[in-house]
């Protein structure tokens, strides 16, 4: 493939990661004013309207009975859990730390594919998975009292997001991805509304906070479209590793807007996770196996 197409794909992927990181920062900026349920409800509402309009324009709407399909239901449940755990974690830990832990997602997806779909995984990739786990442990560094709540929530978000990706593989091609996103966004909105009174009740929403959540929803959708364009434009083995640029963007945003500075151990742990992920990508490309890790979705769309 011509290098220019790979370069173009790299630009799309890097732009997507910048968009996702900005969306995280915008969500983090409002969590001091409202709880995770309210954020899910409002951001999910904006996402639902936007995705529904796009799906309607693209002719991707289908009967709501698609929700009755087991894998669609599993995917939606995982997406909802990913949203509530990650948003809550963002409010309790530096954005760069949360992003670094999230980088272990391709490794967890590879593990899940081997466990549930009998995907062949050689000993080298198993070592990479173990290495990634060690990297995550370095980042969260459990103390004498064990793991912090924020760390556990972020790890839980990785696990359920991996479950989402694995469930997606079991959904037939007759159901458009946009329809799945519509169902997911509406589900997140409803669950967020139900969680709001449990997590502290509805708080007054300023115009600034509302605009932040609207922009966060737009950035995530643009980011997802950019990921799709990146995968379709460049070679997957070339563009997939650029998902790790999100750690750079997250660290910069955390420093500029929240005065957060990653410590040495966080940087070391992130380096171990990234190295493990890159090696997994390399082995997939070299052995010409199913690019399970490389095609894992970087973020939750709602």
mmCIF file of N, CA and C in Angstrom, residues 99-162:
data_model
loop_
_atom_site.group_PDB
_atom_site.id
_atom_site.type_symbol
_atom_site.label_atom_id
_atom_site.label_comp_id
_atom_site.label_asym_id
_atom_site.label_seq_id
_atom_site.Cartn_x
_atom_site.Cartn_y
_atom_site.Cartn_z
ATOM 1 N N UNK A 99 -6.227 6.928 31.199
ATOM 2 C CA UNK A 99 -5.919 6.627 29.804
ATOM 3 C C UNK A 99 -4.878 5.522 29.702
ATOM 4 N N UNK A 100 -3.880 5.547 30.585
ATOM 5 C CA UNK A 100 -2.823 4.536 30.555
ATOM 6 C C UNK A 100 -3.384 3.147 30.846
ATOM 7 N N UNK A 101 -4.269 3.052 31.832
ATOM 8 C CA UNK A 101 -4.883 1.760 32.149
ATOM 9 C C UNK A 101 -5.730 1.283 30.982
ATOM 10 N N UNK A 102 -6.420 2.214 30.325
ATOM 11 C CA UNK A 102 -7.280 1.862 29.197
ATOM 12 C C UNK A 102 -6.477 1.301 28.023
ATOM 13 N N UNK A 103 -5.186 1.613 27.968
ATOM 14 C CA UNK A 103 -4.365 1.114 26.865
ATOM 15 C C UNK A 103 -4.164 -0.397 26.917
ATOM 16 N N UNK A 104 -4.527 -1.020 28.032
ATOM 17 C CA UNK A 104 -4.413 -2.479 28.130
ATOM 18 C C UNK A 104 -5.557 -3.193 27.428
ATOM 19 N N UNK A 105 -6.515 -2.444 26.905
ATOM 20 C CA UNK A 105 -7.698 -3.041 26.275
ATOM 21 C C UNK A 105 -7.359 -4.056 25.182
ATOM 22 N N UNK A 106 -6.466 -3.750 24.218
ATOM 23 C CA UNK A 106 -6.170 -4.747 23.175
ATOM 24 C C UNK A 106 -5.672 -6.069 23.739
ATOM 25 N N UNK A 107 -4.921 -6.018 24.829
ATOM 26 C CA UNK A 107 -4.399 -7.240 25.438
ATOM 27 C C UNK A 107 -5.521 -8.048 26.079
ATOM 28 N N UNK A 108 -6.453 -7.358 26.736
ATOM 29 C CA UNK A 108 -7.584 -8.042 27.366
ATOM 30 C C UNK A 108 -8.493 -8.654 26.300
ATOM 31 N N UNK A 109 -8.677 -7.945 25.184
ATOM 32 C CA UNK A 109 -9.489 -8.475 24.085
ATOM 33 C C UNK A 109 -8.833 -9.727 23.504
ATOM 34 N N UNK A 110 -7.511 -9.703 23.354
ATOM 35 C CA UNK A 110 -6.789 -10.875 22.861
ATOM 36 C C UNK A 110 -6.987 -12.062 23.796
ATOM 37 N N UNK A 111 -6.898 -11.812 25.097
ATOM 38 C CA UNK A 111 -7.123 -12.864 26.092
ATOM 39 C C UNK A 111 -8.546 -13.413 25.981
ATOM 40 N N UNK A 112 -9.524 -12.515 25.864
ATOM 41 C CA UNK A 112 -10.915 -12.937 25.759
ATOM 42 C C UNK A 112 -11.192 -13.722 24.492
ATOM 43 N N UNK A 113 -10.571 -13.316 23.386
ATOM 44 C CA UNK A 113 -10.765 -14.025 22.118
ATOM 45 C C UNK A 113 -10.221 -15.447 22.205
ATOM 46 N N UNK A 114 -9.096 -15.614 22.904
ATOM 47 C CA UNK A 114 -8.534 -16.953 23.086
ATOM 48 C C UNK A 114 -9.418 -17.795 23.998
ATOM 49 N N UNK A 115 -9.981 -17.150 25.016
ATOM 50 C CA UNK A 115 -10.775 -17.866 26.012
ATOM 51 C C UNK A 115 -12.152 -18.263 25.488
ATOM 52 N N UNK A 116 -12.827 -17.332 24.799
ATOM 53 C CA UNK A 116 -14.214 -17.566 24.399
ATOM 54 C C UNK A 116 -14.388 -17.977 22.936
ATOM 55 N N UNK A 117 -13.436 -17.622 22.075
ATOM 56 C CA UNK A 117 -13.567 -17.935 20.656
ATOM 57 C C UNK A 117 -12.477 -18.875 20.156
ATOM 58 N N UNK A 118 -11.670 -19.378 21.082
ATOM 59 C CA UNK A 118 -10.590 -20.315 20.737
ATOM 60 C C UNK A 118 -9.645 -19.760 19.680
ATOM 61 N N UNK A 119 -9.429 -18.442 19.710
ATOM 62 C CA UNK A 119 -8.467 -17.837 18.791
ATOM 63 C C UNK A 119 -7.064 -18.325 19.161
ATOM 64 N N UNK A 120 -6.265 -18.694 18.154
ATOM 65 C CA UNK A 120 -4.905 -19.156 18.469
ATOM 66 C C UNK A 120 -4.026 -18.019 18.980
ATOM 67 N N UNK A 121 -3.474 -18.188 20.151
ATOM 68 C CA UNK A 121 -2.567 -17.199 20.744
ATOM 69 C C UNK A 121 -1.300 -17.925 21.180
ATOM 70 N N UNK A 122 -0.176 -17.583 20.556
ATOM 71 C CA UNK A 122 1.090 -18.230 20.867
ATOM 72 C C UNK A 122 1.669 -17.772 22.193
ATOM 73 N N UNK A 123 2.733 -18.445 22.620
ATOM 74 C CA UNK A 123 3.314 -18.142 23.929
ATOM 75 C C UNK A 123 3.867 -16.727 24.001
ATOM 76 N N UNK A 124 4.317 -16.194 22.856
ATOM 77 C CA UNK A 124 4.863 -14.838 22.875
ATOM 78 C C UNK A 124 3.773 -13.818 23.189
ATOM 79 N N UNK A 125 2.588 -14.002 22.592
ATOM 80 C CA UNK A 125 1.492 -13.066 22.879
ATOM 81 C C UNK A 125 0.956 -13.268 24.296
ATOM 82 N N UNK A 126 1.013 -14.508 24.802
ATOM 83 C CA UNK A 126 0.629 -14.722 26.198
ATOM 84 C C UNK A 126 1.571 -13.972 27.130
ATOM 85 N N UNK A 127 2.856 -13.982 26.820
ATOM 86 C CA UNK A 127 3.825 -13.225 27.614
ATOM 87 C C UNK A 127 3.539 -11.730 27.535
ATOM 88 N N UNK A 128 3.125 -11.268 26.337
ATOM 89 C CA UNK A 128 2.790 -9.849 26.177
ATOM 90 C C UNK A 128 1.585 -9.483 27.035
ATOM 91 N N UNK A 129 0.599 -10.383 27.104
ATOM 92 C CA UNK A 129 -0.585 -10.139 27.936
ATOM 93 C C UNK A 129 -0.185 -10.042 29.410
ATOM 94 N N UNK A 130 0.663 -10.962 29.852
ATOM 95 C CA UNK A 130 1.147 -10.922 31.238
ATOM 96 C C UNK A 130 1.938 -9.638 31.485
ATOM 97 N N UNK A 131 2.764 -9.256 30.501
ATOM 98 C CA UNK A 131 3.527 -8.014 30.625
ATOM 99 C C UNK A 131 2.622 -6.802 30.752
ATOM 100 N N UNK A 132 1.538 -6.786 29.969
ATOM 101 C CA UNK A 132 0.581 -5.686 30.060
ATOM 102 C C UNK A 132 -0.079 -5.619 31.424
ATOM 103 N N UNK A 133 -0.394 -6.795 31.994
ATOM 104 C CA UNK A 133 -0.984 -6.843 33.338
ATOM 105 C C UNK A 133 -0.009 -6.273 34.371
ATOM 106 N N UNK A 134 1.258 -6.622 34.226
ATOM 107 C CA UNK A 134 2.278 -6.076 35.130
ATOM 108 C C UNK A 134 2.334 -4.555 35.005
ATOM 109 N N UNK A 135 2.241 -4.064 33.757
ATOM 110 C CA UNK A 135 2.245 -2.619 33.531
ATOM 111 C C UNK A 135 1.085 -1.924 34.223
ATOM 112 N N UNK A 136 -0.100 -2.531 34.152
ATOM 113 C CA UNK A 136 -1.276 -1.962 34.825
ATOM 114 C C UNK A 136 -1.059 -1.938 36.337
ATOM 115 N N UNK A 137 -0.495 -3.014 36.876
ATOM 116 C CA UNK A 137 -0.228 -3.059 38.319
ATOM 117 C C UNK A 137 0.775 -1.985 38.733
ATOM 118 N N UNK A 138 1.739 -1.701 37.867
ATOM 119 C CA UNK A 138 2.703 -0.633 38.163
ATOM 120 C C UNK A 138 1.992 0.719 38.209
ATOM 121 N N UNK A 139 1.037 0.913 37.291
ATOM 122 C CA UNK A 139 0.312 2.191 37.236
ATOM 123 C C UNK A 139 -0.541 2.397 38.485
ATOM 124 N N UNK A 140 -1.288 1.359 38.867
ATOM 125 C CA UNK A 140 -2.236 1.538 39.973
ATOM 126 C C UNK A 140 -1.568 1.327 41.339
ATOM 127 N N UNK A 141 -0.430 0.608 41.374
ATOM 128 C CA UNK A 141 0.382 0.464 42.584
ATOM 129 C C UNK A 141 -0.451 0.286 43.861
ATOM 130 N N UNK A 142 -1.028 -0.894 44.065
ATOM 131 C CA UNK A 142 -1.820 -1.105 45.284
ATOM 132 C C UNK A 142 -0.963 -0.933 46.529
ATOM 133 N N UNK A 143 -1.465 -0.173 47.485
ATOM 134 C CA UNK A 143 -0.719 0.082 48.714
ATOM 135 C C UNK A 143 -1.066 -0.921 49.792
ATOM 136 N N UNK A 144 -0.777 -0.548 51.022
ATOM 137 C CA UNK A 144 -1.016 -1.452 52.152
ATOM 138 C C UNK A 144 -2.498 -1.768 52.318
ATOM 139 N N UNK A 145 -3.347 -0.833 51.901
ATOM 140 C CA UNK A 145 -4.791 -1.026 52.048
ATOM 141 C C UNK A 145 -5.416 -1.623 50.789
ATOM 142 N N UNK A 146 -4.595 -2.011 49.827
ATOM 143 C CA UNK A 146 -5.114 -2.627 48.613
ATOM 144 C C UNK A 146 -5.332 -1.615 47.501
ATOM 145 N N UNK A 147 -6.152 -2.007 46.536
ATOM 146 C CA UNK A 147 -6.411 -1.165 45.377
ATOM 147 C C UNK A 147 -7.349 -0.015 45.744
ATOM 148 N N UNK A 148 -7.138 1.128 45.122
ATOM 149 C CA UNK A 148 -8.048 2.253 45.328
ATOM 150 C C UNK A 148 -9.333 2.016 44.545
ATOM 151 N N UNK A 149 -10.392 2.686 44.952
ATOM 152 C CA UNK A 149 -11.670 2.564 44.252
ATOM 153 C C UNK A 149 -11.543 3.024 42.807
ATOM 154 N N UNK A 150 -10.824 4.117 42.586
ATOM 155 C CA UNK A 150 -10.648 4.646 41.232
ATOM 156 C C UNK A 150 -9.961 3.632 40.331
ATOM 157 N N UNK A 151 -8.907 2.989 40.850
ATOM 158 C CA UNK A 151 -8.174 2.003 40.058
ATOM 159 C C UNK A 151 -9.059 0.813 39.709
ATOM 160 N N UNK A 152 -9.823 0.334 40.689
ATOM 161 C CA UNK A 152 -10.711 -0.801 40.443
ATOM 162 C C UNK A 152 -11.781 -0.457 39.414
ATOM 163 N N UNK A 153 -12.321 0.755 39.491
ATOM 164 C CA UNK A 153 -13.331 1.181 38.521
ATOM 165 C C UNK A 153 -12.749 1.242 37.116
ATOM 166 N N UNK A 154 -11.530 1.752 36.996
ATOM 167 C CA UNK A 154 -10.909 1.875 35.682
ATOM 168 C C UNK A 154 -10.596 0.499 35.093
ATOM 169 N N UNK A 155 -10.102 -0.407 35.924
ATOM 170 C CA UNK A 155 -9.840 -1.773 35.465
ATOM 171 C C UNK A 155 -11.148 -2.457 35.074
ATOM 172 N N UNK A 156 -12.195 -2.242 35.874
ATOM 173 C CA UNK A 156 -13.505 -2.805 35.541
ATOM 174 C C UNK A 156 -13.993 -2.277 34.200
ATOM 175 N N UNK A 157 -13.730 -0.999 33.933
ATOM 176 C CA UNK A 157 -14.121 -0.409 32.658
ATOM 177 C C UNK A 157 -13.418 -1.102 31.499
ATOM 178 N N UNK A 158 -12.139 -1.423 31.682
ATOM 179 C CA UNK A 158 -11.393 -2.142 30.642
ATOM 180 C C UNK A 158 -12.008 -3.516 30.398
ATOM 181 N N UNK A 159 -12.346 -4.218 31.465
ATOM 182 C CA UNK A 159 -12.889 -5.570 31.338
ATOM 183 C C UNK A 159 -14.229 -5.579 30.605
ATOM 184 N N UNK A 160 -15.132 -4.679 30.985
ATOM 185 C CA UNK A 160 -16.447 -4.678 30.339
ATOM 186 C C UNK A 160 -16.363 -4.118 28.917
ATOM 187 N N UNK A 161 -15.402 -3.220 28.661
ATOM 188 C CA UNK A 161 -15.213 -2.737 27.296
ATOM 189 C C UNK A 161 -14.702 -3.861 26.408
ATOM 190 N N UNK A 162 -13.828 -4.702 26.948
ATOM 191 C CA UNK A 162 -13.377 -5.880 26.210
ATOM 192 C C UNK A 162 -14.553 -6.816 25.941
#
